[in-house]
Coordinates of N, CA and C and ligand atoms in Angstrom, one line a residue:
X27 N 0.7 -1.2 0.1 CA 0.0 0.1 0.0 C 0.8 1.3 0.0
X28 N 0.6 2.1 -1.0 CA 1.3 3.4 -1.0 C 0.6 4.3 0.0
X29 N 1.5 5.1 0.7 CA 0.8 6.1 1.7 C 0.8 7.5 1.0
X30 N 1.6 7.8 0.0 CA 1.7 9.0 -0.5 C 0.6 9.2 -1.5
X31 N 0.0 10.5 -1.3 CA -1.2 10.8 -2.1 C -0.7 11.0 -3.7
X32 N -1.4 10.3 -4.6 CA -0.8 10.5 -5.8 C -1.2 12.0 -6.4
X33 N -0.4 12.4 -7.4 CA -0.4 13.6 -8.1 C -0.5 13.6 -9.5
X34 N -1.2 14.1 -10.3 CA -1.2 14.3 -11.7 C -1.2 15.8 -12.0
X35 N -0.2 16.1 -12.8 CA 0.0 17.6 -13.1 C 0.1 17.6 -14.6
X36 N -0.6 18.6 -15.2 CA -0.7 18.8 -16.7 C 0.2 20.0 -16.9
X37 N 1.3 19.8 -17.7 CA 2.1 20.7 -18.2 C 1.7 21.1 -19.6
X38 N 1.1 22.2 -19.7 CA 0.5 22.5 -20.9 C 1.5 23.1 -21.9
X39 N 2.7 23.4 -21.5 CA 3.8 23.9 -22.3 C 3.3 25.3 -23.0
X40 N 3.7 25.5 -24.2 CA 3.4 26.7 -24.8 C 2.2 26.6 -25.7
X41 N 1.2 26.1 -25.0 CA -0.2 25.7 -25.7 C -1.4 26.4 -24.9
X42 N -2.3 26.9 -25.6 CA -3.5 27.4 -25.1 C -3.2 29.0 -24.4
X43 N -3.8 29.8 -25.2 CA -3.9 31.2 -24.8 C -4.9 31.5 -23.7
X44 N -5.3 32.7 -23.5 CA -6.2 33.1 -22.4 C -7.6 32.4 -22.6
X45 N -8.1 32.5 -24.0 CA -9.6 32.1 -24.2 C -9.5 30.5 -24.2
X46 N -8.5 29.9 -24.8 CA -8.4 28.5 -24.9 C -8.2 27.9 -23.4
X47 N -7.5 28.5 -22.6 CA -7.4 28.1 -21.2 C -8.7 28.1 -20.5
X48 N -9.4 29.2 -20.7 CA -10.7 29.3 -20.2 C -11.6 28.2 -20.6
X49 N -11.6 28.0 -21.9 CA -12.6 26.9 -22.4 C -12.1 25.6 -22.0
X50 N -10.8 25.2 -22.0 CA -10.5 23.9 -21.6 C -10.8 23.8 -20.1
X51 N -10.8 24.7 -19.3 CA -10.9 24.5 -17.9 C -12.5 24.4 -17.6
X52 N -13.3 25.0 -18.5 CA -14.8 24.9 -18.3 C -15.2 23.5 -18.6
X53 N -14.4 22.8 -19.4 CA -14.8 21.4 -19.6 C -14.2 20.5 -18.5
X54 N -12.9 20.8 -18.1 CA -12.2 20.0 -17.2 C -12.8 20.0 -15.8
X55 N -13.1 21.1 -15.4 CA -13.4 21.3 -13.9 C -14.7 20.4 -13.6
X56 N -15.8 20.5 -14.3 CA -16.9 19.5 -14.1 C -16.4 18.0 -14.3
X57 N -15.8 17.8 -15.4 CA -15.3 16.5 -15.6 C -14.5 15.8 -14.5
X58 N -13.8 16.6 -13.6 CA -13.1 16.2 -12.6 C -13.6 16.3 -11.1
X59 N -15.0 16.8 -11.2 CA -15.5 17.4 -9.9 C -15.7 16.2 -8.9
X60 N -15.8 14.9 -9.3 CA -15.9 13.9 -8.3 C -14.8 13.1 -8.2
X61 N -13.6 13.4 -8.5 CA -12.4 12.8 -8.3 C -11.9 13.0 -7.0
X62 N -11.6 11.8 -6.3 CA -11.0 12.1 -4.8 C -9.7 11.4 -4.8
X63 N -8.9 11.7 -3.9 CA -7.8 10.9 -3.5 C -6.5 11.1 -4.5
X64 N -6.7 12.1 -5.4 CA -5.6 12.5 -6.1 C -5.4 13.9 -6.2
X65 N -4.3 14.5 -6.1 CA -4.0 16.0 -6.2 C -3.8 16.3 -7.8
X66 N -4.9 17.1 -8.3 CA -4.6 17.5 -9.7 C -4.1 18.9 -9.8
X67 N -3.2 19.1 -10.6 CA -2.7 20.4 -10.9 C -2.7 20.7 -12.4
X68 N -3.0 21.9 -12.9 CA -2.8 22.2 -14.3 C -1.9 23.3 -14.4
X69 N -0.9 23.5 -15.3 CA 0.0 24.5 -15.5 C -0.1 24.9 -17.0
X70 N -1.0 26.1 -17.1 CA -1.0 26.7 -18.4 C 0.1 27.7 -18.5
X71 N 0.1 28.2 -19.8 CA 1.2 29.4 -19.9 C 0.9 30.6 -19.0
X72 N 1.9 31.5 -18.7 CA 1.8 32.6 -17.8 C 0.5 33.4 -18.1
X73 N 0.1 33.7 -19.5 CA -0.9 34.5 -19.8 C -2.4 34.0 -19.4
X74 N -2.4 32.7 -19.2 CA -3.6 32.2 -18.9 C -3.9 32.0 -17.3
X75 N -2.9 32.2 -16.4 CA -3.0 31.9 -15.1 C -4.0 32.7 -14.4
X76 N -4.2 34.0 -14.8 CA -5.3 34.8 -14.2 C -6.6 34.2 -14.5
X77 N -6.9 34.0 -15.6 CA -8.2 33.4 -16.0 C -8.3 32.1 -15.4
X78 N -7.3 31.3 -15.4 CA -7.2 29.9 -14.8 C -7.7 29.9 -13.3
X79 N -7.0 30.9 -12.6 CA -7.2 31.1 -11.3 C -8.8 31.3 -11.0
X80 N -9.4 32.1 -11.8 CA -10.9 32.5 -11.6 C -11.8 31.1 -12.0
X81 N -11.3 30.5 -13.2 CA -12.1 29.4 -13.6 C -12.1 28.4 -12.5
X82 N -11.0 28.1 -11.8 CA -10.8 27.0 -11.0 C -11.6 27.4 -9.6
X83 N -11.8 28.6 -9.3 CA -12.6 29.0 -8.3 C -12.6 28.1 -6.9
X84 N -13.6 27.4 -6.5 CA -13.4 26.5 -5.4 C -13.2 25.1 -5.8
X85 N -12.8 24.9 -7.1 CA -12.5 23.4 -7.4 C -11.3 22.9 -6.7
X86 N -11.2 21.7 -6.6 CA -10.1 21.1 -6.0 C -8.8 21.0 -6.8
X87 N -8.9 21.4 -8.1 CA -7.9 21.5 -9.1 C -6.9 22.5 -8.6
X88 N -5.7 22.3 -8.6 CA -4.8 23.4 -8.3 C -3.9 24.0 -9.5
X89 N -3.6 25.1 -9.2 CA -2.7 25.7 -10.3 C -1.4 25.9 -10.3
X90 N -0.7 25.7 -11.3 CA 0.8 25.8 -11.3 C 1.2 26.5 -12.5
X91 N 2.4 27.2 -12.3 CA 3.1 27.8 -13.4 C 4.3 26.9 -13.8
X92 N 4.7 27.3 -15.2 CA 5.8 26.4 -15.8 C 7.3 27.0 -15.5
X93 N 7.4 28.0 -14.8 CA 8.8 28.5 -14.7 C 8.6 29.9 -13.7
X94 N 9.8 30.4 -13.1 CA 9.8 31.7 -12.6 C 11.2 32.1 -12.6
X95 N 11.3 33.3 -12.2 CA 12.8 33.8 -12.1 C 12.9 33.8 -10.4
X96 N 14.3 33.8 -10.1 CA 14.5 33.7 -8.8 C 14.6 35.0 -8.0
X97 N 14.7 36.1 -8.7 CA 14.7 37.5 -8.2 C 13.2 37.9 -7.7
X98 N 13.3 38.9 -6.7 CA 11.8 39.2 -6.3 C 11.3 40.4 -7.2
X99 N 12.1 41.2 -7.8 CA 11.6 42.2 -8.6 C 12.8 42.9 -9.2
X100 N 12.5 43.7 -10.1 CA 13.7 44.6 -10.7 C 13.8 44.6 -12.2
X101 N 15.1 44.9 -12.6 CA 15.2 44.9 -14.1 C 15.5 43.6 -14.7
X102 N 14.5 42.8 -15.0 CA 14.7 41.5 -15.6 C 13.5 41.3 -16.6
X103 N 13.7 42.1 -17.5 CA 12.7 42.1 -18.7 C 12.2 40.7 -19.0
X104 N 10.8 40.6 -19.1 CA 10.3 39.3 -19.7 C 10.3 38.3 -18.4
X105 N 10.7 38.6 -17.4 CA 10.7 37.4 -16.4 C 9.4 37.7 -15.3
X106 N 9.2 36.6 -14.6 CA 8.1 36.7 -13.7 C 8.6 36.2 -12.3
X107 N 8.3 37.0 -11.3 CA 9.0 36.6 -10.0 C 8.1 35.6 -9.2
X108 N 8.8 35.1 -8.1 CA 8.2 34.0 -7.4 C 6.9 34.6 -6.6
X109 N 6.8 35.9 -6.1 CA 5.6 36.3 -5.6 C 4.5 36.6 -6.6
X110 N 4.8 37.0 -7.9 CA 3.9 37.1 -8.9 C 3.2 35.7 -9.1
X111 N 4.0 34.7 -9.2 CA 3.4 33.3 -9.4 C 2.6 33.1 -8.2
X112 N 3.0 33.3 -7.0 CA 2.4 32.9 -5.9 C 1.0 33.5 -5.6
X113 N 0.8 34.8 -6.2 CA -0.5 35.4 -6.3 C -1.6 34.5 -6.9
X114 N -1.2 33.7 -7.7 CA -2.1 32.9 -8.5 C -2.1 31.4 -8.4
X115 N -0.9 31.0 -7.9 CA -0.6 29.6 -8.1 C -0.2 29.0 -6.7
X116 N -0.3 27.7 -6.6 CA 0.3 26.9 -5.5 C 1.6 26.1 -5.9
X117 N 1.7 25.8 -7.3 CA 2.8 25.1 -7.7 C 3.6 25.7 -8.8
X118 N 4.8 25.3 -9.0 CA 5.6 25.8 -10.2 C 6.5 24.8 -10.5
X119 N 6.5 24.5 -11.9 CA 7.4 23.5 -12.6 C 8.9 24.1 -12.6
X120 N 9.8 23.5 -12.1 CA 11.1 24.1 -12.3 C 12.2 23.1 -13.0
X121 N 12.9 23.7 -14.0 CA 14.1 22.8 -14.5 C 13.5 21.8 -15.4
X122 N 12.4 22.1 -16.2 CA 11.8 21.1 -17.2 C 13.0 21.0 -18.2
X123 N 13.2 19.8 -18.7 CA 14.3 19.4 -19.6 C 14.3 20.5 -21.0
X124 N 13.1 20.9 -21.3 CA 13.1 21.9 -22.4 C 13.7 23.2 -22.0
X125 N 13.4 23.5 -20.8 CA 14.2 24.9 -20.3 C 15.7 24.7 -20.2
X126 N 16.1 23.5 -19.7 CA 17.4 23.2 -19.7 C 18.0 23.1 -21.0
X127 N 17.5 22.5 -22.0 CA 18.0 22.3 -23.4 C 18.0 23.5 -24.2
X128 N 16.8 24.3 -24.0 CA 16.7 25.5 -24.8 C 16.8 26.9 -24.3
X129 N 16.8 26.9 -23.0 CA 16.9 28.2 -22.4 C 17.9 28.3 -21.2
X130 N 18.9 27.6 -21.5 CA 20.2 27.6 -20.7 C 20.1 27.3 -19.1
X131 N 19.1 26.7 -18.7 CA 18.8 26.4 -17.3 C 19.9 25.4 -17.0
X132 N 20.5 25.5 -15.7 CA 21.5 24.6 -15.2 C 21.0 24.2 -13.9
X133 N 21.8 23.1 -13.2 CA 21.5 22.8 -11.8 C 21.5 23.8 -11.0
X134 N 22.5 24.8 -11.2 CA 22.6 26.0 -10.3 C 21.5 26.9 -10.4
X135 N 20.8 27.2 -11.7 CA 19.6 28.0 -11.7 C 18.5 27.4 -11.2
X136 N 18.5 25.9 -11.3 CA 17.4 25.3 -10.8 C 17.3 25.4 -9.3
X137 N 18.5 25.3 -8.7 CA 18.7 25.4 -7.2 C 18.2 26.8 -6.8
X138 N 18.5 27.9 -7.5 CA 18.2 29.3 -7.2 C 16.6 29.4 -7.2
X139 N 16.1 28.8 -8.3 CA 14.6 28.9 -8.4 C 13.9 28.0 -7.3
X140 N 14.4 27.1 -7.0 CA 13.8 26.1 -6.0 C 13.7 26.8 -4.7
X141 N 14.8 27.5 -4.2 CA 14.9 28.2 -2.9 C 14.0 29.5 -3.1
X142 N 13.9 30.1 -4.2 CA 12.9 31.3 -4.3 C 11.5 31.0 -4.3
X143 N 11.2 29.7 -4.9 CA 9.8 29.3 -4.8 C 9.4 29.0 -3.3
X144 N 10.2 28.2 -2.7 CA 10.0 27.6 -1.3 C 9.8 29.0 -0.5
X145 N 10.7 30.0 -0.7 CA 10.6 31.2 0.2 C 9.1 31.8 0.2
X146 N 8.5 31.9 -1.0 CA 7.3 32.4 -1.0 C 6.1 31.4 -0.8
X147 N 6.5 30.2 -0.5 CA 5.3 29.3 -0.2 C 4.9 28.4 -1.3
X148 N 5.5 28.4 -2.5 CA 5.1 27.8 -3.6 C 5.6 26.3 -3.4
X149 N 5.0 25.2 -4.1 CA 5.6 23.9 -4.1 C 6.2 23.6 -5.5
X150 N 7.5 23.5 -5.4 CA 8.1 23.4 -6.6 C 8.0 21.8 -7.1
X151 N 7.8 21.7 -8.5 CA 7.9 20.4 -9.0 C 9.2 20.3 -9.9
X152 N 10.1 19.7 -9.4 CA 11.6 19.8 -9.9 C 11.7 18.9 -10.9
X153 N 12.1 19.0 -12.1 CA 12.1 18.0 -13.2 C 13.6 17.7 -13.3
X154 N 13.9 16.2 -13.4 CA 15.3 15.6 -13.7 C 15.0 14.7 -14.7
X155 N 16.1 14.4 -15.5 CA 16.0 13.2 -16.4 C 17.1 13.2 -17.3
X156 N 17.6 12.0 -17.8 CA 18.8 11.9 -18.5 C 18.4 11.9 -20.0
X157 N 19.2 12.3 -20.9 CA 19.1 12.3 -22.4 C 19.2 11.0 -22.9
X158 N 18.9 10.8 -24.2 CA 19.1 9.4 -24.9 C 20.5 9.0 -24.8
X159 N 21.4 9.9 -25.1 CA 22.7 9.6 -25.1 C 23.3 9.0 -23.9
X160 N 23.0 9.9 -22.6 CA 23.3 9.6 -21.4 C 22.7 8.2 -21.0
X161 N 21.6 7.9 -21.4 CA 20.8 6.6 -21.0 C 21.6 5.5 -21.9
X162 N 21.9 5.7 -23.0 CA 22.5 4.7 -23.8 C 24.1 4.3 -23.3
X163 N 24.6 5.4 -22.8 CA 26.0 5.2 -22.2 C 25.9 4.7 -20.7
X164 N 24.9 4.5 -20.1 CA 24.7 4.1 -18.8 C 25.0 5.0 -17.8
X165 N 24.6 6.2 -18.0 CA 24.9 7.3 -17.0 C 23.6 7.8 -16.4
X166 N 22.6 7.1 -16.6 CA 21.2 7.5 -16.0 C 21.4 7.9 -14.4
X167 N 21.8 6.8 -13.7 CA 21.9 7.2 -12.3 C 22.7 8.3 -11.8
X168 N 23.9 8.4 -12.7 CA 24.9 9.4 -12.3 C 24.2 10.9 -12.5
X169 N 23.5 11.0 -13.7 CA 23.0 12.4 -14.1 C 21.9 12.7 -13.3
X170 N 21.0 11.8 -13.0 CA 19.8 12.0 -12.2 C 20.2 12.3 -10.8
X171 N 21.1 11.6 -10.3 CA 21.6 11.8 -8.9 C 22.1 13.3 -8.8
X172 N 23.0 13.7 -9.7 CA 23.6 15.0 -9.8 C 22.4 16.1 -9.9
X173 N 21.5 16.0 -10.8 CA 20.4 16.8 -10.8 C 19.6 17.0 -9.5
X174 N 19.4 15.9 -8.9 CA 18.5 16.0 -7.8 C 19.5 16.6 -6.6
X175 N 20.7 16.1 -6.4 CA 21.5 16.7 -5.3 C 21.8 18.3 -5.5
X176 N 22.1 18.6 -6.8 CA 22.5 20.0 -7.0 C 21.2 20.8 -7.0
X177 N 20.1 20.4 -7.7 CA 18.9 21.0 -7.6 C 18.4 21.5 -6.1
X178 N 18.5 20.5 -5.4 CA 17.9 20.6 -4.1 C 19.0 20.9 -2.9
X179 N 20.1 21.4 -3.3 CA 21.2 21.8 -2.4 C 20.6 22.8 -1.5
X180 N 20.9 22.6 -0.2 CA 20.6 23.6 0.9 C 19.2 23.8 1.2
X181 N 18.3 22.9 0.7 CA 16.9 22.8 1.1 C 16.8 22.1 2.5
X182 N 16.0 22.7 3.4 CA 16.0 22.1 4.7 C 14.8 21.1 4.7
X183 N 14.9 20.1 5.6 CA 13.8 19.0 5.7 C 12.5 19.5 5.8
X184 N 12.2 20.6 6.6 CA 10.9 21.0 6.8 C 10.3 21.8 5.6
X185 N 11.4 22.2 4.7 CA 10.8 22.7 3.4 C 10.7 21.6 2.4
X186 N 11.3 20.5 2.5 CA 11.3 19.5 1.5 C 9.9 18.8 1.5
X187 N 9.2 19.0 2.4 CA 7.8 18.3 2.5 C 6.8 19.0 1.3
X188 N 7.3 20.2 0.9 CA 6.4 20.9 -0.1 C 6.9 20.4 -1.5
X189 N 8.1 19.8 -1.6 CA 8.7 19.5 -2.8 C 8.2 18.3 -3.5
X190 N 8.2 18.4 -4.9 CA 7.8 17.2 -5.7 C 8.8 17.1 -6.8
X191 N 9.3 15.8 -7.0 CA 10.3 15.7 -8.0 C 9.6 14.9 -9.2
X192 N 9.9 15.3 -10.4 CA 9.4 14.7 -11.5 C 10.5 14.1 -12.3
X193 N 10.4 12.8 -12.3 CA 11.5 12.0 -13.2 C 11.1 12.1 -14.7
X194 N 11.7 12.8 -15.6 CA 11.2 12.8 -17.0 C 12.5 12.5 -18.0
X195 N 12.6 11.2 -18.3 CA 13.8 10.9 -19.2 C 13.6 11.6 -20.5
X196 N 14.6 12.5 -20.9 CA 14.4 13.5 -22.1 C 13.8 12.6 -23.3
X197 N 14.4 11.3 -23.5 CA 14.0 10.6 -24.7 C 12.5 10.2 -24.7
X198 N 11.9 10.3 -23.5 CA 10.5 9.8 -23.6 C 9.5 11.0 -23.7
X199 N 10.1 12.2 -23.6 CA 9.1 13.4 -23.7 C 8.7 13.7 -25.0
X200 N 7.4 13.6 -25.3 CA 6.7 13.9 -26.4 C 7.1 13.0 -27.6
X201 N 7.7 11.8 -27.4 CA 8.1 10.8 -28.4 C 7.1 9.7 -28.5
X202 N 6.2 9.5 -27.5 CA 5.3 8.4 -27.7 C 6.0 7.2 -27.0
X203 N 7.2 7.2 -26.6 CA 8.0 6.2 -26.1 C 8.3 6.3 -24.7
X204 N 7.4 5.9 -23.9 CA 7.5 6.0 -22.5 C 8.5 5.0 -21.9
X205 N 9.1 5.4 -20.7 CA 9.9 4.4 -20.1 C 9.2 3.2 -19.7
X206 N 9.6 2.0 -19.5 CA 8.9 1.0 -19.0 C 8.7 1.2 -17.6
X207 N 7.3 0.8 -17.0 CA 7.0 1.0 -15.6 C 8.2 0.5 -14.8
X208 N 8.7 -0.7 -15.0 CA 9.9 -1.1 -14.1 C 11.1 -0.3 -14.2
X209 N 11.3 0.1 -15.4 CA 12.6 1.0 -15.7 C 12.5 2.3 -14.9
X210 N 11.2 2.8 -15.2 CA 11.1 4.3 -14.5 C 11.1 4.0 -12.9
X211 N 10.5 3.0 -12.4 CA 10.3 2.7 -11.1 C 11.7 2.5 -10.4
X212 N 12.5 1.8 -11.2 CA 14.0 1.6 -10.7 C 14.7 2.9 -10.4
X213 N 14.5 4.0 -11.3 CA 15.2 5.1 -11.0 C 14.5 5.8 -9.9
X214 N 13.1 5.9 -9.8 CA 12.5 6.4 -8.5 C 13.0 5.8 -7.2
X215 N 12.9 4.5 -7.2 CA 13.1 3.7 -5.9 C 14.5 3.6 -5.7
X216 N 15.5 3.4 -6.7 CA 16.8 3.1 -6.3 C 17.8 4.2 -6.5
X217 N 17.4 5.3 -7.2 CA 18.2 6.5 -7.4 C 17.7 7.6 -6.6
X218 N 16.5 8.1 -7.0 CA 16.0 9.3 -6.3 C 15.6 9.2 -4.9
X219 N 14.8 8.1 -4.5 CA 14.3 7.9 -3.3 C 15.5 8.0 -2.1
X220 N 16.5 7.2 -2.4 CA 17.6 7.2 -1.4 C 18.2 8.3 -1.2
X221 N 18.5 9.3 -2.3 CA 18.9 10.6 -2.0 C 18.1 11.5 -1.3
X222 N 16.7 11.5 -1.4 CA 15.9 12.3 -0.6 C 15.8 11.8 0.8
X223 N 16.1 10.5 1.1 CA 16.2 10.0 2.4 C 17.7 10.5 3.0
X224 N 18.7 10.4 2.3 CA 19.9 11.0 2.7 C 20.0 12.5 3.0
X225 N 19.3 13.2 2.2 CA 19.1 14.6 2.3 C 18.3 15.2 3.4
X226 N 17.1 14.5 3.5 CA 16.1 14.9 4.3 C 15.7 14.0 5.5
X227 N 16.2 12.9 5.5 CA 15.7 11.8 6.5 C 14.8 10.9 6.0
X228 N 14.8 9.6 6.3 CA 13.9 8.6 5.7 C 12.4 9.0 5.7
X229 N 12.1 9.5 7.0 CA 10.7 9.7 7.1 C 10.2 10.7 6.1
X230 N 10.8 11.9 5.9 CA 10.4 12.8 5.0 C 10.6 12.3 3.6
X231 N 11.8 11.7 3.4 CA 12.2 11.3 1.9 C 11.1 10.2 1.4
X232 N 10.6 9.4 2.4 CA 9.6 8.3 2.0 C 8.2 9.0 1.7
X233 N 8.1 10.2 2.3 CA 6.8 10.8 2.2 C 6.7 11.7 0.9
X234 N 7.9 12.0 0.2 CA 7.8 12.9 -0.9 C 7.5 12.2 -2.2
X235 N 6.8 13.0 -3.0 CA 6.2 12.4 -4.1 C 7.2 12.6 -5.3
X236 N 7.3 11.4 -6.1 CA 8.2 11.3 -7.2 C 7.3 11.1 -8.3
X237 N 7.0 11.9 -9.4 CA 6.2 11.8 -10.4 C 7.0 11.2 -11.6
X238 N 6.5 10.6 -12.6 CA 7.0 10.0 -13.7 C 6.5 11.0 -15.0
X239 N 7.2 11.5 -15.9 CA 6.7 12.2 -17.0 C 7.5 11.8 -18.2
X240 N 6.8 11.7 -19.5 CA 7.2 11.3 -20.6 C 6.5 10.4 -21.3
X241 N 5.6 10.9 -22.2 CA 4.7 10.1 -23.0 C 3.7 9.2 -22.1
X242 N 3.4 9.8 -21.0 CA 2.2 9.2 -20.2 C 0.8 9.4 -21.0
X243 N 0.1 8.4 -21.2 CA -1.2 8.4 -21.9 C -2.1 7.6 -21.1
X244 N -3.5 7.9 -21.6 CA -4.5 7.2 -21.0 C -4.3 5.6 -20.9
X245 N -3.7 5.0 -21.9 CA -3.5 3.6 -21.9 C -2.2 3.1 -21.2
X246 N -1.3 3.9 -20.8 CA -0.1 3.3 -20.1 C -0.1 3.9 -18.7
X247 N -0.9 4.8 -18.2 CA -0.8 5.5 -17.0 C -1.0 4.5 -15.8
X248 N -1.9 3.6 -16.0 CA -2.3 2.9 -14.7 C -1.1 2.0 -14.4
X249 N -0.5 1.3 -15.5 CA 0.8 0.4 -15.2 C 1.7 1.2 -14.6
X250 N 2.0 2.4 -15.1 CA 3.1 3.2 -14.5 C 2.7 3.5 -12.9
X251 N 1.4 4.0 -12.8 CA 1.3 4.5 -11.4 C 1.1 3.3 -10.4
X252 N 1.0 2.1 -10.9 CA 0.8 0.9 -10.1 C 2.2 0.7 -9.4
X253 N 3.3 1.1 -9.9 CA 4.6 0.9 -9.4 C 4.9 1.4 -8.0
X254 N 5.7 0.9 -7.3 CA 6.0 1.2 -5.8 C 6.2 2.6 -5.7
X255 N 7.0 3.3 -6.4 CA 7.6 4.5 -6.2 C 7.3 5.5 -7.3
X256 N 6.2 5.3 -8.0 CA 5.8 6.2 -9.0 C 4.6 6.8 -8.4
X257 N 4.5 8.0 -8.1 CA 3.4 8.6 -7.3 C 2.6 9.5 -8.0
X258 N 2.5 9.2 -9.4 CA 1.7 10.0 -10.2 C 2.4 10.5 -11.4
X259 N 1.9 11.4 -12.2 CA 2.6 11.8 -13.4 C 2.6 13.3 -13.8
X260 N 3.6 13.8 -14.5 CA 3.6 15.0 -15.1 C 3.3 14.7 -16.6
X261 N 2.2 15.4 -17.0 CA 1.7 15.0 -18.3 C 1.8 16.2 -19.2
X262 N 2.3 16.0 -20.4 CA 2.4 17.0 -21.5 C 1.2 16.9 -22.4
X263 N 1.6 16.4 -23.6 CA 0.5 16.4 -24.7 C -0.9 15.8 -24.2
X264 N -1.0 14.8 -23.4 CA -2.3 14.2 -23.0 C -2.9 15.0 -22.0
X265 N -2.3 16.1 -21.5 CA -3.1 17.1 -20.6 C -3.8 18.0 -21.3
X266 N -3.8 18.1 -22.6 CA -4.5 19.1 -23.4 C -5.8 18.7 -24.0
X267 N -6.1 17.4 -23.7 CA -7.4 16.9 -24.1 C -8.2 16.5 -22.8
X268 N -9.4 17.0 -22.8 CA -10.3 16.6 -21.4 C -10.3 15.0 -21.3
X269 N -10.6 14.2 -22.4 CA -10.8 12.8 -22.3 C -9.5 12.2 -21.7
X270 N -8.5 12.5 -22.3 CA -7.2 11.7 -21.9 C -6.7 12.1 -20.5
X271 N -6.7 13.5 -20.3 CA -6.4 13.9 -18.9 C -7.1 13.3 -17.8
X272 N -8.6 13.3 -18.0 CA -9.4 12.8 -17.0 C -9.2 11.2 -16.8
X273 N -8.9 10.5 -17.9 CA -8.5 9.0 -17.8 C -7.3 8.8 -17.0
X274 N -6.3 9.8 -17.2 CA -5.0 9.6 -16.6 C -5.3 9.9 -15.0
X275 N -6.0 10.9 -14.8 CA -6.4 11.2 -13.3 C -7.0 10.0 -12.7
X276 N -7.9 9.5 -13.4 CA -8.7 8.3 -12.8 C -7.6 7.2 -12.7
X277 N -6.7 6.9 -13.5 CA -5.7 5.9 -13.4 C -4.9 6.0 -12.1
X278 N -4.7 7.4 -11.7 CA -4.0 7.7 -10.5 C -4.8 7.4 -9.1
Ligands
PGA306 P1 4.8 14.5 -22.7 O1 5.5 15.6 -22.0 O2 3.6 13.9 -21.8 O3 4.1 15.3 -24.0 O4 5.7 13.5 -23.2 C1 5.9 15.5 -20.7 C2 6.4 16.6 -20.1 O5 7.4 17.2 -20.9 O6 6.3 17.1 -19.0

């Protein structure tokens, strides 16, 4: 029996503007109104967060952003600060592999963002995962360990309870080729969980949720979520359609 409450978070990426966000949530909120026992989070683009916050109203679905800057205010053209995110959201995705690959994010910037998010009371969803090359050359454990250790450096155990890790092998994102349930679980159970225990103590480490992301669909979600250390999913493409997202939430 798993004691951790499962979580399903939708990462909409750069899809759905203000009106499309409103329309999708007007379908999603009633479709998920009787779901219990799962924390559901949606992460639209920044411009949709205001309308999403209003549409979600008293629904149990929580709101997340896809990024933030670590500074509180100032001359950072184009950036959004932690407290601006916190005005609208409870969660924030940090260090997604697309941000690492295309926008120069590093373990160091991830760490700054994690601290900045925690400071204002946001729950960071910290993404880690190896590339295809790293996977093929047997470096998965090493890469994921480094990303977890450096990304979470300096976080105190009492802050860690708010943290969520998402293991997203880069080769599985948007490819339709998910990791096998056993393969993903091995990374969660044997690589990430022991580091969380080491950093924060076994009690807190065992209570922290580790999501899997990368081509999670309605038809493979249950098998993945049934694994001992897969505590839900971070869903990209399949979170943009009501039917598939609802099925994935139900699988959790
Ligand atoms: P995908 O994306 O579900 O479309 O593979 C997952 C993610 O990038 O978070």
